[in-house]
Amino acid sequence: MKKNVAIIMGGYSSEYAISLKSGAVVKKHLKDSRYHCYGIVISEKEWVHSNDDGERYPVDKHDFSITVKGQKIVFDCVFNAIHGTPGEDGLLQAYFGLLNIPQTSCDHYQAALTFNKRDFLSAIKPYGIKSATSYFLNYGDKIDNDEIIDTVGLPCFVKANRAGSSFGISKVYQQQDLKDAIDKAFAEDDEIIIESFLDGTEVSVGVIRYKGNITVLPMTEIVSENDFFDYEAKYQGKSQEITPARITSAQEQKVATIAKNIYKKLKMKGFTRSEFILVEDEPYILEMNTTPGLTEESILPQQAKSYGLDMRQLFESAIEEALNK
């Protein structure tokens, strides 16, 4: 008997529209698969399943079920395609944990930790993993421009601490531009992180569990046509994403070892995609994403294809890993 799988998408953040695209791609590639798949859009207004005829069925949040034409449908597994809150920050992971419903992403603690760039970098620092010099601000803190520049130098990056898809990020070259960049980041989150500029090669590294094994996928080199890998570069074609990355085998091995080590040390599950800057031969980690983009053009599916997995295999493997963990 086919198992019922809910593909959740949407969310409460600026990444809502991107998540809808990821969820639609997952649903398309799992159509006529070994599962009965139901797309469920989660928003602050409602949680709802819409069928192919446009009929809408609300989710009963008490047990995460839907009732379609008098038949109650409960789910054996949830495929998480929500970027940002509440799908990437641990809220839904905890909810499904309480309901004892397997889901494809990591557990709630790991999601909350990695979603917070500051806490994630602090957690992996004892393992000797390098990152840029950072300065942290909470909304309402006194802002000392001189102290910030003395700490991180120029140019520097100003980022929302808990946001994805390059929302709220700025590259600052002059001190007088710092305030506008900070205001932009605070529009996304009440915590921000300001980091020193690292001059090197950016690579994105996908790590998944496949057939029970932690697997590092072929890496992607990011070459932005813009000043950095911003939203336009990421989603509007203003970048080259070269898989496999044009780096040496020694550099690749060093990055792969670190990415796999982080996955193991933090007891990760599901898909992750981490961003590194290679400064000469030394990898510096920027962040880890635990529900990365899953559209046809997204980086992790590109890497899976290079590894030899098509989209259906990639998505089915995530469900099987969730059901068997």
mmCIF file of C-alpha atoms in Angstrom:
data_model
loop_
_atom_site.group_PDB
_atom_site.id
_atom_site.type_symbol
_atom_site.label_atom_id
_atom_site.label_comp_id
_atom_site.label_asym_id
_atom_site.label_seq_id
_atom_site.Cartn_x
_atom_site.Cartn_y
_atom_site.Cartn_z
ATOM 1 C CA MET A 1 0.000 0.000 0.000
ATOM 2 C CA LYS A 2 1.316 3.434 -0.936
ATOM 3 C CA LYS A 3 2.266 5.694 1.944
ATOM 4 C CA ASN A 4 0.835 9.214 2.204
ATOM 5 C CA VAL A 5 3.384 12.013 1.981
ATOM 6 C CA ALA A 6 2.649 15.683 2.676
ATOM 7 C CA ILE A 7 4.858 18.104 0.739
ATOM 8 C CA ILE A 8 4.875 21.286 2.803
ATOM 9 C CA MET A 9 5.793 24.619 1.217
ATOM 10 C CA GLY A 10 5.332 28.349 1.748
ATOM 11 C CA GLY A 11 6.123 29.531 5.258
ATOM 12 C CA TYR A 12 6.057 32.833 7.092
ATOM 13 C CA SER A 13 9.147 34.593 5.704
ATOM 14 C CA SER A 14 10.339 36.498 2.643
ATOM 15 C CA GLU A 15 11.208 33.123 1.116
ATOM 16 C CA TYR A 16 7.531 32.155 0.756
ATOM 17 C CA ALA A 17 7.416 32.402 -3.056
ATOM 18 C CA ILE A 18 10.707 30.563 -3.501
ATOM 19 C CA SER A 19 9.474 27.767 -1.250
ATOM 20 C CA LEU A 20 6.299 27.408 -3.318
ATOM 21 C CA LYS A 21 8.496 26.803 -6.371
ATOM 22 C CA SER A 22 10.574 24.194 -4.523
ATOM 23 C CA GLY A 23 7.458 22.410 -3.291
ATOM 24 C CA ALA A 24 5.873 22.398 -6.751
ATOM 25 C CA VAL A 25 9.012 20.803 -8.229
ATOM 26 C CA VAL A 26 9.097 18.121 -5.517
ATOM 27 C CA LYS A 27 5.405 17.361 -6.122
ATOM 28 C CA LYS A 28 5.913 17.193 -9.896
ATOM 29 C CA HIS A 29 8.799 14.729 -9.678
ATOM 30 C CA LEU A 30 7.054 12.533 -7.106
ATOM 31 C CA LYS A 31 3.864 12.326 -9.156
ATOM 32 C CA ASP A 32 3.052 8.702 -10.004
ATOM 33 C CA SER A 33 5.828 7.592 -7.670
ATOM 34 C CA ARG A 34 5.616 4.978 -4.938
ATOM 35 C CA TYR A 35 3.809 7.522 -2.687
ATOM 36 C CA HIS A 36 0.495 9.348 -2.575
ATOM 37 C CA CYS A 37 1.686 12.967 -2.455
ATOM 38 C CA TYR A 38 -0.311 15.947 -1.211
ATOM 39 C CA GLY A 39 0.925 19.513 -1.537
ATOM 40 C CA ILE A 40 0.202 21.586 1.550
ATOM 41 C CA VAL A 41 0.757 25.342 1.596
ATOM 42 C CA ILE A 42 1.567 26.739 5.012
ATOM 43 C CA SER A 43 1.087 30.459 5.601
ATOM 44 C CA GLU A 44 0.357 32.651 8.587
ATOM 45 C CA LYS A 45 -3.250 32.835 7.408
ATOM 46 C CA GLU A 46 -3.923 29.133 6.851
ATOM 47 C CA TRP A 47 -2.569 25.618 6.290
ATOM 48 C CA VAL A 48 -4.348 24.142 3.287
ATOM 49 C CA HIS A 49 -4.211 21.379 0.683
ATOM 50 C CA SER A 50 -5.478 22.193 -2.816
ATOM 51 C CA ASN A 51 -6.087 19.388 -5.295
ATOM 52 C CA ASP A 52 -5.618 19.586 -9.068
ATOM 53 C CA ASP A 53 -9.196 20.847 -9.473
ATOM 54 C CA GLY A 54 -8.558 23.769 -7.140
ATOM 55 C CA GLU A 55 -10.645 22.329 -4.294
ATOM 56 C CA ARG A 56 -9.256 23.381 -0.932
ATOM 57 C CA TYR A 57 -9.048 21.296 2.228
ATOM 58 C CA PRO A 58 -7.815 22.825 5.500
ATOM 59 C CA VAL A 59 -5.301 21.011 7.671
ATOM 60 C CA ASP A 60 -6.407 19.874 11.104
ATOM 61 C CA LYS A 61 -3.445 21.071 13.161
ATOM 62 C CA HIS A 62 -4.311 18.777 16.075
ATOM 63 C CA ASP A 63 -2.953 15.775 14.178
ATOM 64 C CA PHE A 64 -1.810 17.273 10.836
ATOM 65 C CA SER A 65 -4.494 15.529 8.819
ATOM 66 C CA ILE A 66 -6.869 16.538 6.041
ATOM 67 C CA THR A 67 -10.371 15.315 5.243
ATOM 68 C CA VAL A 68 -11.087 14.952 1.525
ATOM 69 C CA LYS A 69 -14.667 14.164 0.484
ATOM 70 C CA GLY A 70 -15.412 12.618 3.847
ATOM 71 C CA GLN A 71 -12.216 10.565 4.026
ATOM 72 C CA LYS A 72 -9.650 11.437 6.667
ATOM 73 C CA ILE A 73 -6.068 11.323 5.379
ATOM 74 C CA VAL A 74 -3.187 10.994 7.823
ATOM 75 C CA PHE A 75 0.415 11.266 6.719
ATOM 76 C CA ASP A 76 3.184 8.697 7.038
ATOM 77 C CA CYS A 77 5.873 11.296 6.245
ATOM 78 C CA VAL A 78 6.318 15.020 5.609
ATOM 79 C CA PHE A 79 8.609 16.311 2.871
ATOM 80 C CA ASN A 80 9.814 19.694 4.101
ATOM 81 C CA ALA A 81 10.299 22.262 1.313
ATOM 82 C CA ILE A 82 9.859 25.368 3.473
ATOM 83 C CA HIS A 83 12.783 27.798 3.426
ATOM 84 C CA GLY A 84 12.934 30.102 6.438
ATOM 85 C CA THR A 85 10.496 30.066 9.338
ATOM 86 C CA PRO A 86 8.731 27.839 10.399
ATOM 87 C CA GLY A 87 10.254 25.068 8.265
ATOM 88 C CA GLU A 88 13.963 25.782 8.610
ATOM 89 C CA ASP A 89 14.217 27.148 12.149
ATOM 90 C CA GLY A 90 12.980 24.127 14.105
ATOM 91 C CA LEU A 91 9.361 25.076 14.772
ATOM 92 C CA LEU A 92 7.759 22.567 12.431
ATOM 93 C CA GLN A 93 10.381 19.939 13.212
ATOM 94 C CA ALA A 94 9.347 20.129 16.875
ATOM 95 C CA TYR A 95 5.660 20.032 15.936
ATOM 96 C CA PHE A 96 6.059 16.912 13.803
ATOM 97 C CA GLY A 97 8.237 15.387 16.499
ATOM 98 C CA LEU A 98 5.419 15.777 19.017
ATOM 99 C CA LEU A 99 3.017 14.166 16.547
ATOM 100 C CA ASN A 100 5.518 11.377 15.826
ATOM 101 C CA ILE A 101 5.374 12.029 12.068
ATOM 102 C CA PRO A 102 8.697 11.463 10.252
ATOM 103 C CA GLN A 103 9.917 14.432 8.203
ATOM 104 C CA THR A 104 12.730 14.807 5.703
ATOM 105 C CA SER A 105 14.802 17.594 7.252
ATOM 106 C CA CYS A 106 16.975 17.616 10.357
ATOM 107 C CA ASP A 107 15.618 17.588 13.916
ATOM 108 C CA HIS A 108 14.355 20.719 15.664
ATOM 109 C CA TYR A 109 17.513 21.560 17.623
ATOM 110 C CA GLN A 110 19.783 21.287 14.589
ATOM 111 C CA ALA A 111 17.379 23.384 12.523
ATOM 112 C CA ALA A 112 17.237 26.141 15.141
ATOM 113 C CA LEU A 113 21.016 26.096 15.580
ATOM 114 C CA THR A 114 21.934 26.281 11.905
ATOM 115 C CA PHE A 115 19.245 28.868 11.128
ATOM 116 C CA ASN A 116 20.989 31.218 13.555
ATOM 117 C CA LYS A 117 24.273 32.084 11.819
ATOM 118 C CA ARG A 118 25.832 33.432 15.025
ATOM 119 C CA ASP A 119 25.027 30.339 17.083
ATOM 120 C CA PHE A 120 26.006 27.960 14.289
ATOM 121 C CA LEU A 121 29.434 29.535 13.860
ATOM 122 C CA SER A 122 29.943 29.516 17.630
ATOM 123 C CA ALA A 123 29.006 25.816 17.830
ATOM 124 C CA ILE A 124 31.482 24.673 15.176
ATOM 125 C CA LYS A 125 34.376 26.938 16.200
ATOM 126 C CA PRO A 126 35.706 24.478 18.851
ATOM 127 C CA TYR A 127 36.252 21.930 16.061
ATOM 128 C CA GLY A 128 38.826 24.226 14.442
ATOM 129 C CA ILE A 129 36.571 25.214 11.535
ATOM 130 C CA LYS A 130 37.439 28.691 10.287
ATOM 131 C CA SER A 131 35.005 31.500 9.555
ATOM 132 C CA ALA A 132 35.170 35.231 8.887
ATOM 133 C CA THR A 133 35.701 37.696 11.741
ATOM 134 C CA SER A 134 32.240 38.672 12.973
ATOM 135 C CA TYR A 135 30.476 41.441 14.880
ATOM 136 C CA PHE A 136 26.938 40.921 16.225
ATOM 137 C CA LEU A 137 24.125 43.379 16.865
ATOM 138 C CA ASN A 138 20.664 42.997 18.359
ATOM 139 C CA TYR A 139 17.971 45.530 17.508
ATOM 140 C CA GLY A 140 18.218 48.392 19.970
ATOM 141 C CA ASP A 141 21.935 47.938 20.678
ATOM 142 C CA LYS A 142 24.140 50.990 20.575
ATOM 143 C CA ILE A 143 25.836 51.121 17.165
ATOM 144 C CA ASP A 144 29.483 52.127 17.249
ATOM 145 C CA ASN A 145 30.619 52.424 13.644
ATOM 146 C CA ASP A 146 34.274 52.850 14.573
ATOM 147 C CA GLU A 147 34.244 49.717 16.717
ATOM 148 C CA ILE A 148 32.551 47.717 13.959
ATOM 149 C CA ILE A 149 35.081 48.772 11.328
ATOM 150 C CA ASP A 150 37.989 48.209 13.719
ATOM 151 C CA THR A 151 36.712 44.655 14.250
ATOM 152 C CA VAL A 152 35.808 43.497 10.734
ATOM 153 C CA GLY A 153 37.503 46.020 8.437
ATOM 154 C CA LEU A 154 36.333 47.201 5.018
ATOM 155 C CA PRO A 155 34.789 46.010 2.836
ATOM 156 C CA CYS A 156 32.455 43.981 5.031
ATOM 157 C CA PHE A 157 29.136 42.170 4.748
ATOM 158 C CA VAL A 158 26.068 43.078 6.789
ATOM 159 C CA LYS A 159 23.525 40.257 7.032
ATOM 160 C CA ALA A 160 20.325 39.350 8.803
ATOM 161 C CA ASN A 161 21.316 36.690 11.329
ATOM 162 C CA ARG A 162 18.254 34.506 10.688
ATOM 163 C CA ALA A 163 17.244 34.849 7.039
ATOM 164 C CA GLY A 164 18.020 33.075 3.806
ATOM 165 C CA SER A 165 18.094 33.618 0.050
ATOM 166 C CA SER A 166 20.358 36.671 0.507
ATOM 167 C CA PHE A 167 17.521 38.809 1.885
ATOM 168 C CA GLY A 168 18.798 41.810 3.841
ATOM 169 C CA ILE A 169 22.452 41.468 2.842
ATOM 170 C CA SER A 170 24.753 44.323 1.806
ATOM 171 C CA LYS A 171 28.422 44.679 0.973
ATOM 172 C CA VAL A 172 29.772 47.851 2.552
ATOM 173 C CA TYR A 173 32.856 49.635 1.225
ATOM 174 C CA GLN A 174 32.679 52.921 3.134
ATOM 175 C CA GLN A 175 31.829 53.623 6.754
ATOM 176 C CA GLN A 176 29.159 56.175 5.828
ATOM 177 C CA ASP A 177 27.179 53.392 4.100
ATOM 178 C CA LEU A 178 27.123 51.198 7.199
ATOM 179 C CA LYS A 179 23.928 52.641 8.699
ATOM 180 C CA ASP A 180 21.804 51.987 5.610
ATOM 181 C CA ALA A 181 23.115 48.416 5.424
ATOM 182 C CA ILE A 182 22.310 47.839 9.097
ATOM 183 C CA ASP A 183 18.795 49.235 8.633
ATOM 184 C CA LYS A 184 18.270 46.944 5.630
ATOM 185 C CA ALA A 185 19.341 43.886 7.618
ATOM 186 C CA PHE A 186 17.177 44.850 10.610
ATOM 187 C CA ALA A 187 14.179 44.979 8.247
ATOM 188 C CA GLU A 188 14.571 41.173 7.924
ATOM 189 C CA ASP A 189 15.564 40.226 11.467
ATOM 190 C CA ASP A 190 16.126 41.807 14.898
ATOM 191 C CA GLU A 191 19.581 40.194 15.016
ATOM 192 C CA ILE A 192 22.306 40.933 12.490
ATOM 193 C CA ILE A 193 25.821 39.721 11.799
ATOM 194 C CA ILE A 194 28.581 41.841 10.256
ATOM 195 C CA GLU A 195 31.460 39.880 8.739
ATOM 196 C CA SER A 196 34.858 40.635 7.308
ATOM 197 C CA PHE A 197 35.286 40.235 3.547
ATOM 198 C CA LEU A 198 37.028 37.046 2.453
ATOM 199 C CA ASP A 199 38.716 37.261 -0.940
ATOM 200 C CA GLY A 200 38.613 33.828 -2.521
ATOM 201 C CA THR A 201 36.609 31.211 -4.410
ATOM 202 C CA GLU A 202 33.064 30.546 -3.222
ATOM 203 C CA VAL A 203 31.893 26.940 -3.259
ATOM 204 C CA SER A 204 28.587 25.436 -2.236
ATOM 205 C CA VAL A 205 28.649 21.928 -0.778
ATOM 206 C CA GLY A 206 25.643 19.622 -0.608
ATOM 207 C CA VAL A 207 25.629 16.805 1.941
ATOM 208 C CA ILE A 208 22.830 14.234 2.052
ATOM 209 C CA ARG A 209 22.086 10.832 3.508
ATOM 210 C CA TYR A 210 21.799 8.368 0.655
ATOM 211 C CA LYS A 211 21.209 4.658 1.249
ATOM 212 C CA GLY A 212 22.080 5.195 4.896
ATOM 213 C CA ASN A 213 25.437 6.861 4.217
ATOM 214 C CA ILE A 214 26.504 10.477 4.652
ATOM 215 C CA THR A 215 27.311 11.549 1.089
ATOM 216 C CA VAL A 216 29.116 14.706 -0.020
ATOM 217 C CA LEU A 217 27.848 15.704 -3.457
ATOM 218 C CA PRO A 218 30.011 17.285 -6.196
ATOM 219 C CA MET A 219 30.675 20.899 -5.251
ATOM 220 C CA THR A 220 29.445 23.988 -7.067
ATOM 221 C CA GLU A 221 31.607 27.027 -7.732
ATOM 222 C CA ILE A 222 29.703 30.301 -7.504
ATOM 223 C CA VAL A 223 30.796 33.069 -9.885
ATOM 224 C CA SER A 224 28.526 36.084 -9.471
ATOM 225 C CA GLU A 225 28.140 38.721 -12.163
ATOM 226 C CA ASN A 226 27.211 41.107 -9.361
ATOM 227 C CA ASP A 227 29.486 42.253 -6.568
ATOM 228 C CA PHE A 228 28.530 39.183 -4.519
ATOM 229 C CA PHE A 229 26.052 36.280 -4.569
ATOM 230 C CA ASP A 230 22.966 38.378 -3.810
ATOM 231 C CA TYR A 231 19.287 37.646 -4.519
ATOM 232 C CA GLU A 232 19.570 38.760 -8.153
ATOM 233 C CA ALA A 233 22.623 36.571 -8.710
ATOM 234 C CA LYS A 234 21.002 33.626 -6.943
ATOM 235 C CA TYR A 235 17.551 33.690 -8.554
ATOM 236 C CA GLN A 236 17.635 35.949 -11.600
ATOM 237 C CA GLY A 237 20.488 34.458 -13.581
ATOM 238 C CA LYS A 238 23.196 36.907 -12.594
ATOM 239 C CA SER A 239 25.700 34.206 -11.732
ATOM 240 C CA GLN A 240 27.454 31.139 -13.038
ATOM 241 C CA GLU A 241 27.048 27.997 -10.985
ATOM 242 C CA ILE A 242 29.729 25.571 -12.117
ATOM 243 C CA THR A 243 29.391 21.927 -11.051
ATOM 244 C CA PRO A 244 31.800 20.363 -10.356
ATOM 245 C CA ALA A 245 33.757 23.343 -9.013
ATOM 246 C CA ARG A 246 37.029 24.283 -10.686
ATOM 247 C CA ILE A 247 39.190 23.629 -7.643
ATOM 248 C CA THR A 248 42.068 21.270 -7.015
ATOM 249 C CA SER A 249 41.486 17.763 -5.719
ATOM 250 C CA ALA A 250 43.328 18.728 -2.526
ATOM 251 C CA GLN A 251 41.029 21.730 -1.996
ATOM 252 C CA GLU A 252 37.966 19.597 -2.746
ATOM 253 C CA GLN A 253 39.042 16.944 -0.270
ATOM 254 C CA LYS A 254 39.669 19.511 2.456
ATOM 255 C CA VAL A 255 36.241 21.136 2.010
ATOM 256 C CA ALA A 256 34.481 17.762 1.769
ATOM 257 C CA THR A 257 36.109 16.567 4.983
ATOM 258 C CA ILE A 258 34.976 19.681 6.850
ATOM 259 C CA ALA A 259 31.423 19.562 5.439
ATOM 260 C CA LYS A 260 31.037 15.890 6.328
ATOM 261 C CA ASN A 261 32.538 16.466 9.778
ATOM 262 C CA ILE A 262 30.043 19.247 10.537
ATOM 263 C CA TYR A 263 27.171 17.031 9.378
ATOM 264 C CA LYS A 264 28.340 14.250 11.701
ATOM 265 C CA LYS A 265 29.263 16.396 14.717
ATOM 266 C CA LEU A 266 25.941 18.247 14.689
ATOM 267 C CA LYS A 267 24.005 14.985 14.093
ATOM 268 C CA MET A 268 22.369 16.345 10.958
ATOM 269 C CA LYS A 269 19.760 14.552 8.852
ATOM 270 C CA GLY A 270 18.258 15.158 5.436
ATOM 271 C CA PHE A 271 19.709 17.627 2.925
ATOM 272 C CA THR A 272 22.200 20.334 3.859
ATOM 273 C CA ARG A 273 23.992 22.856 1.698
ATOM 274 C CA SER A 274 26.925 24.767 3.161
ATOM 275 C CA GLU A 275 28.719 27.761 1.695
ATOM 276 C CA PHE A 276 32.492 28.132 1.900
ATOM 277 C CA ILE A 277 35.071 30.657 0.739
ATOM 278 C CA LEU A 278 38.408 29.135 -0.240
ATOM 279 C CA VAL A 279 41.128 31.646 0.593
ATOM 280 C CA GLU A 280 44.064 30.082 -1.213
ATOM 281 C CA ASP A 281 43.803 26.513 0.144
ATOM 282 C CA GLU A 282 42.016 27.325 3.397
ATOM 283 C CA PRO A 283 38.205 26.844 3.613
ATOM 284 C CA TYR A 284 36.164 29.359 5.622
ATOM 285 C CA ILE A 285 32.538 28.471 6.234
ATOM 286 C CA LEU A 286 29.810 31.083 5.824
ATOM 287 C CA GLU A 287 26.610 29.218 6.724
ATOM 288 C CA MET A 288 24.620 25.988 6.474
ATOM 289 C CA ASN A 289 21.144 25.661 4.962
ATOM 290 C CA THR A 290 18.965 22.738 6.041
ATOM 291 C CA THR A 291 16.114 23.150 3.542
ATOM 292 C CA PRO A 292 17.991 24.286 0.438
ATOM 293 C CA GLY A 293 16.288 25.254 -2.819
ATOM 294 C CA LEU A 294 14.877 22.322 -4.777
ATOM 295 C CA THR A 295 13.862 23.810 -8.118
ATOM 296 C CA GLU A 296 15.247 22.518 -11.403
ATOM 297 C CA GLU A 297 17.850 25.312 -11.338
ATOM 298 C CA SER A 298 18.750 25.054 -7.647
ATOM 299 C CA ILE A 299 22.266 24.154 -6.600
ATOM 300 C CA LEU A 300 21.666 20.950 -4.635
ATOM 301 C CA PRO A 301 19.667 19.261 -7.444
ATOM 302 C CA GLN A 302 22.463 20.246 -9.861
ATOM 303 C CA GLN A 303 24.947 18.541 -7.566
ATOM 304 C CA ALA A 304 22.771 15.442 -7.223
ATOM 305 C CA LYS A 305 22.549 15.212 -11.019
ATOM 306 C CA SER A 306 26.335 15.419 -11.270
ATOM 307 C CA TYR A 307 26.541 12.624 -8.681
ATOM 308 C CA GLY A 308 24.171 10.508 -10.772
ATOM 309 C CA LEU A 309 20.807 11.058 -9.058
ATOM 310 C CA ASP A 310 17.814 12.441 -10.911
ATOM 311 C CA MET A 311 15.232 14.563 -9.104
ATOM 312 C CA ARG A 312 12.882 11.690 -8.331
ATOM 313 C CA GLN A 313 15.719 9.583 -6.899
ATOM 314 C CA LEU A 314 16.875 12.526 -4.797
ATOM 315 C CA PHE A 315 13.422 13.195 -3.368
ATOM 316 C CA GLU A 316 12.482 9.548 -2.877
ATOM 317 C CA SER A 317 15.753 8.921 -1.049
ATOM 318 C CA ALA A 318 14.935 11.736 1.381
ATOM 319 C CA ILE A 319 11.557 10.175 2.153
ATOM 320 C CA GLU A 320 13.040 6.703 2.593
ATOM 321 C CA GLU A 321 15.717 8.049 4.934
ATOM 322 C CA ALA A 322 13.036 9.817 7.006
ATOM 323 C CA LEU A 323 10.847 6.733 7.193
ATOM 324 C CA ASN A 324 13.744 4.519 8.218
ATOM 325 C CA LYS A 325 15.433 6.782 10.796
#
